[in-house]
XYZ file of C-alpha atoms in Angstrom:
260
model
C 0.000 0.000 0.000
C 1.391 3.372 -1.017
C 1.457 6.143 1.556
C 2.147 9.838 1.551
C 2.176 12.798 3.886
C -0.134 15.725 3.183
C 0.101 18.760 5.420
C 1.766 16.672 8.113
C -1.157 14.231 8.139
C -0.394 10.596 7.364
C -2.233 9.193 4.336
C -2.491 5.692 2.882
C -4.195 5.665 -0.518
C -6.581 8.381 0.622
C -7.177 6.918 4.101
C -6.388 9.298 6.953
C -4.159 7.850 9.648
C -4.027 10.818 12.024
C -5.948 10.607 15.322
C -8.992 12.542 14.191
C -9.050 10.835 10.823
C -9.088 7.380 12.393
C -11.868 8.261 14.810
C -13.927 9.935 12.070
C -13.419 6.954 9.784
C -14.587 4.592 12.501
C -17.635 6.737 13.249
C -18.537 7.185 9.574
C -18.417 3.445 8.946
C -20.570 2.740 12.004
C -23.007 5.511 11.030
C -23.482 4.223 7.496
C -23.878 0.632 8.708
C -26.505 1.805 11.192
C -28.426 3.721 8.521
C -28.709 0.550 6.463
C -29.652 -1.608 9.458
C -32.391 0.832 10.518
C -34.052 0.968 7.099
C -37.699 -0.056 7.302
C -38.047 0.312 11.077
C -41.739 0.585 11.963
C -43.513 1.649 15.131
C -44.449 -1.864 16.287
C -40.853 -3.081 16.054
C -39.503 0.167 17.509
C -41.631 -0.288 20.644
C -41.501 -4.108 20.815
C -40.818 -5.496 24.303
C -39.193 -8.934 23.907
C -39.436 -9.743 27.644
C -41.295 -8.543 30.705
C -40.126 -5.389 32.520
C -38.376 -3.819 29.539
C -37.269 -0.202 29.617
C -38.776 1.848 26.825
C -40.274 5.166 25.782
C -43.626 5.592 27.533
C -46.318 8.150 28.168
C -45.666 10.296 31.199
C -47.378 8.586 34.132
C -46.977 5.109 32.599
C -43.209 4.795 33.120
C -42.056 1.678 34.973
C -38.900 3.213 36.436
C -38.381 5.773 39.231
C -36.394 8.380 37.268
C -37.986 8.396 33.819
C -37.370 11.753 32.156
C -38.207 13.903 29.164
C -39.619 17.374 28.499
C -42.826 16.278 26.783
C -45.651 13.764 26.888
C -43.334 10.795 26.318
C -40.488 9.921 28.682
C -37.476 7.605 28.720
C -37.270 4.940 31.426
C -34.355 5.304 33.852
C -33.638 3.337 37.021
C -32.476 4.393 40.457
C -28.917 5.791 40.640
C -26.183 3.257 41.397
C -22.521 2.495 40.765
C -22.330 -0.243 38.112
C -19.859 -3.085 38.504
C -17.820 -1.829 35.573
C -17.153 1.437 37.432
C -15.879 -0.004 40.735
C -12.300 0.583 39.596
C -13.104 4.216 38.770
C -14.485 4.753 42.278
C -11.297 3.242 43.706
C -9.242 5.644 41.559
C -11.292 8.583 42.789
C -10.641 7.596 46.403
C -6.949 6.964 45.754
C -6.732 10.413 44.177
C -7.902 12.045 47.380
C -11.611 12.483 46.703
C -13.652 12.127 49.890
C -16.310 9.465 50.242
C -18.901 12.207 50.519
C -17.764 13.806 47.260
C -17.718 10.450 45.474
C -21.263 9.791 46.686
C -22.348 13.173 45.335
C -20.570 12.497 42.043
C -22.454 9.208 41.546
C -25.743 10.385 43.135
C -25.641 7.529 45.634
C -25.370 7.226 49.411
C -22.112 7.330 51.361
C -22.874 3.776 52.475
C -23.007 2.613 48.856
C -19.605 4.150 48.140
C -18.143 2.508 51.231
C -19.584 -0.827 50.099
C -17.938 -0.460 46.692
C -14.572 0.551 48.184
C -14.681 -2.438 50.560
C -15.381 -4.895 47.732
C -12.631 -7.385 46.896
C -12.272 -9.606 43.871
C -14.116 -9.321 40.589
C -17.590 -7.775 41.032
C -20.648 -9.655 39.857
C -21.979 -8.436 36.499
C -24.826 -5.932 36.688
C -28.358 -7.175 36.107
C -28.907 -4.772 33.222
C -32.501 -4.325 32.003
C -33.571 -5.418 28.554
C -34.510 -2.374 26.518
C -36.533 -1.691 23.394
C -35.185 -0.239 20.175
C -37.049 2.923 21.132
C -35.068 3.139 24.355
C -31.689 2.511 22.689
C -32.249 5.089 19.950
C -33.637 7.671 22.354
C -30.751 7.097 24.762
C -28.246 7.733 21.980
C -30.276 10.717 20.801
C -30.228 12.610 24.097
C -26.612 11.579 24.778
C -25.306 13.036 21.504
C -27.585 16.068 21.748
C -26.206 16.750 25.218
C -22.625 16.011 24.171
C -22.909 18.558 21.365
C -24.500 21.162 23.667
C -21.728 20.808 26.266
C -18.874 20.727 23.733
C -19.866 22.969 20.827
C -23.008 24.678 22.100
C -23.889 27.074 24.904
C -23.031 24.581 27.670
C -26.042 25.479 29.750
C -29.016 23.229 28.919
C -29.683 20.010 30.831
C -29.168 17.076 28.394
C -32.311 15.286 29.591
C -34.468 18.215 28.425
C -33.042 18.464 24.914
C -34.967 15.645 23.211
C -38.739 15.377 22.865
C -39.119 11.593 22.932
C -41.650 10.046 20.575
C -43.418 6.715 19.938
C -42.986 7.270 16.176
C -40.018 5.423 14.683
C -39.976 7.612 11.558
C -40.015 10.854 13.542
C -37.357 9.630 15.954
C -35.053 8.565 13.130
C -35.473 11.906 11.351
C -34.566 13.842 14.493
C -31.849 11.407 15.525
C -29.916 11.526 12.263
C -30.056 15.328 12.262
C -28.355 15.341 15.681
C -25.790 12.727 14.617
C -24.935 14.594 11.412
C -24.508 17.866 13.345
C -22.166 16.083 15.765
C -20.131 14.650 12.876
C -19.796 18.048 11.185
C -18.620 19.735 14.398
C -16.152 16.973 15.244
C -14.776 17.044 11.712
C -13.720 20.675 12.144
C -11.671 20.094 15.324
C -7.990 21.032 15.453
C -5.219 19.012 17.088
C -5.097 21.582 19.860
C -8.798 21.110 20.564
C -8.389 17.328 20.591
C -5.765 17.714 23.308
C -7.792 20.234 25.335
C -8.797 18.961 28.773
C -12.316 20.162 29.520
C -13.412 20.936 25.956
C -16.445 18.837 26.821
C -18.115 19.687 30.108
C -20.978 17.212 29.910
C -22.726 17.324 33.318
C -22.632 14.365 35.710
C -19.643 12.854 33.910
C -15.857 12.996 34.065
C -15.506 14.473 30.553
C -14.017 17.691 31.922
C -11.089 15.711 33.377
C -9.922 14.304 30.042
C -8.537 15.551 26.719
C -11.306 15.648 24.166
C -9.743 12.952 21.996
C -10.476 10.478 24.814
C -14.066 11.740 25.109
C -14.470 11.372 21.348
C -13.228 7.778 21.420
C -15.750 7.000 24.180
C -18.556 8.584 22.136
C -17.699 6.290 19.231
C -17.881 3.272 21.527
C -21.235 4.437 22.863
C -22.646 4.729 19.342
C -21.235 1.415 18.139
C -22.293 -0.759 21.057
C -25.858 0.571 21.190
C -26.258 0.197 17.430
C -25.040 -3.404 17.688
C -27.709 -4.041 20.322
C -30.358 -2.460 18.101
C -29.254 -4.661 15.195
C -29.672 -7.761 17.374
C -33.160 -6.634 18.442
C -34.064 -6.249 14.765
C -32.875 -9.807 14.115
C -34.940 -11.103 17.035
C -38.000 -9.204 15.793
C -37.766 -10.865 12.385
C -37.296 -14.300 13.973
C -39.906 -13.888 16.685
C -42.677 -15.966 15.111
C -42.913 -19.736 14.884
C -44.271 -21.446 11.825
C -47.687 -21.229 13.483
C -47.426 -17.480 13.916
C -46.987 -17.528 17.687
C -44.383 -15.358 19.439
C -41.193 -17.102 20.554
C -39.826 -16.592 24.053
C -42.768 -14.794 25.644
C -42.189 -11.480 23.923
C -45.078 -9.060 23.944
C -46.117 -6.365 21.481
C -46.229 -2.720 22.502
C -49.290 -1.817 24.525
C -49.956 -5.382 25.671
C -51.054 -5.735 29.290
């Protein structure tokens, strides 16, 4: 493979090999794959609950979780605050860095006792019992996350992320709004300079540690967030297509949206 240097940026037959170029290339590939995989998504599939006690997008007053949020009639399910097993090491780093137990508890929106329990834990923590979610939940979660990430990196840095997205039971409307947010994010990221990539605190997303890291690390995490949720959505689409037996009965106890 031939390579060349253009403006100090490594190239290989037109492929960028600088930090931003690699992250943009990864995001672009994931974005285009997701667009194809989401073609034909209808409302029934969007809201399909494959098991009992799914998290989803629901009318205000019908949410099944204690912290469901959203600015309009429809809200996004969200559970009680906790420290997930995958973040135990981060809590230990916070304590080792001199952060008080009280401050850590405030940072995670949990009790002091919960932080002390995490810090006292030894060995590998048990995996979290994560809820099963609908496609509506996954898309809406990504939607408000990227809307908030843009606001607190490129925008006015003042609006609460959970108020930025008017959640909807319409798959077509959600996809239209979602891709507009994703495309805006891509355009803004594409204009970043090396200095901005290295800037600690370029993103000040609330209730996160973004402000403690150079933006290139935040950007890499955003890519991971997009990719892993889109992979989950793709699997849910596969399950939806395979959900019926030859006799037309649902497999595995899944229930359609609105079922009691």
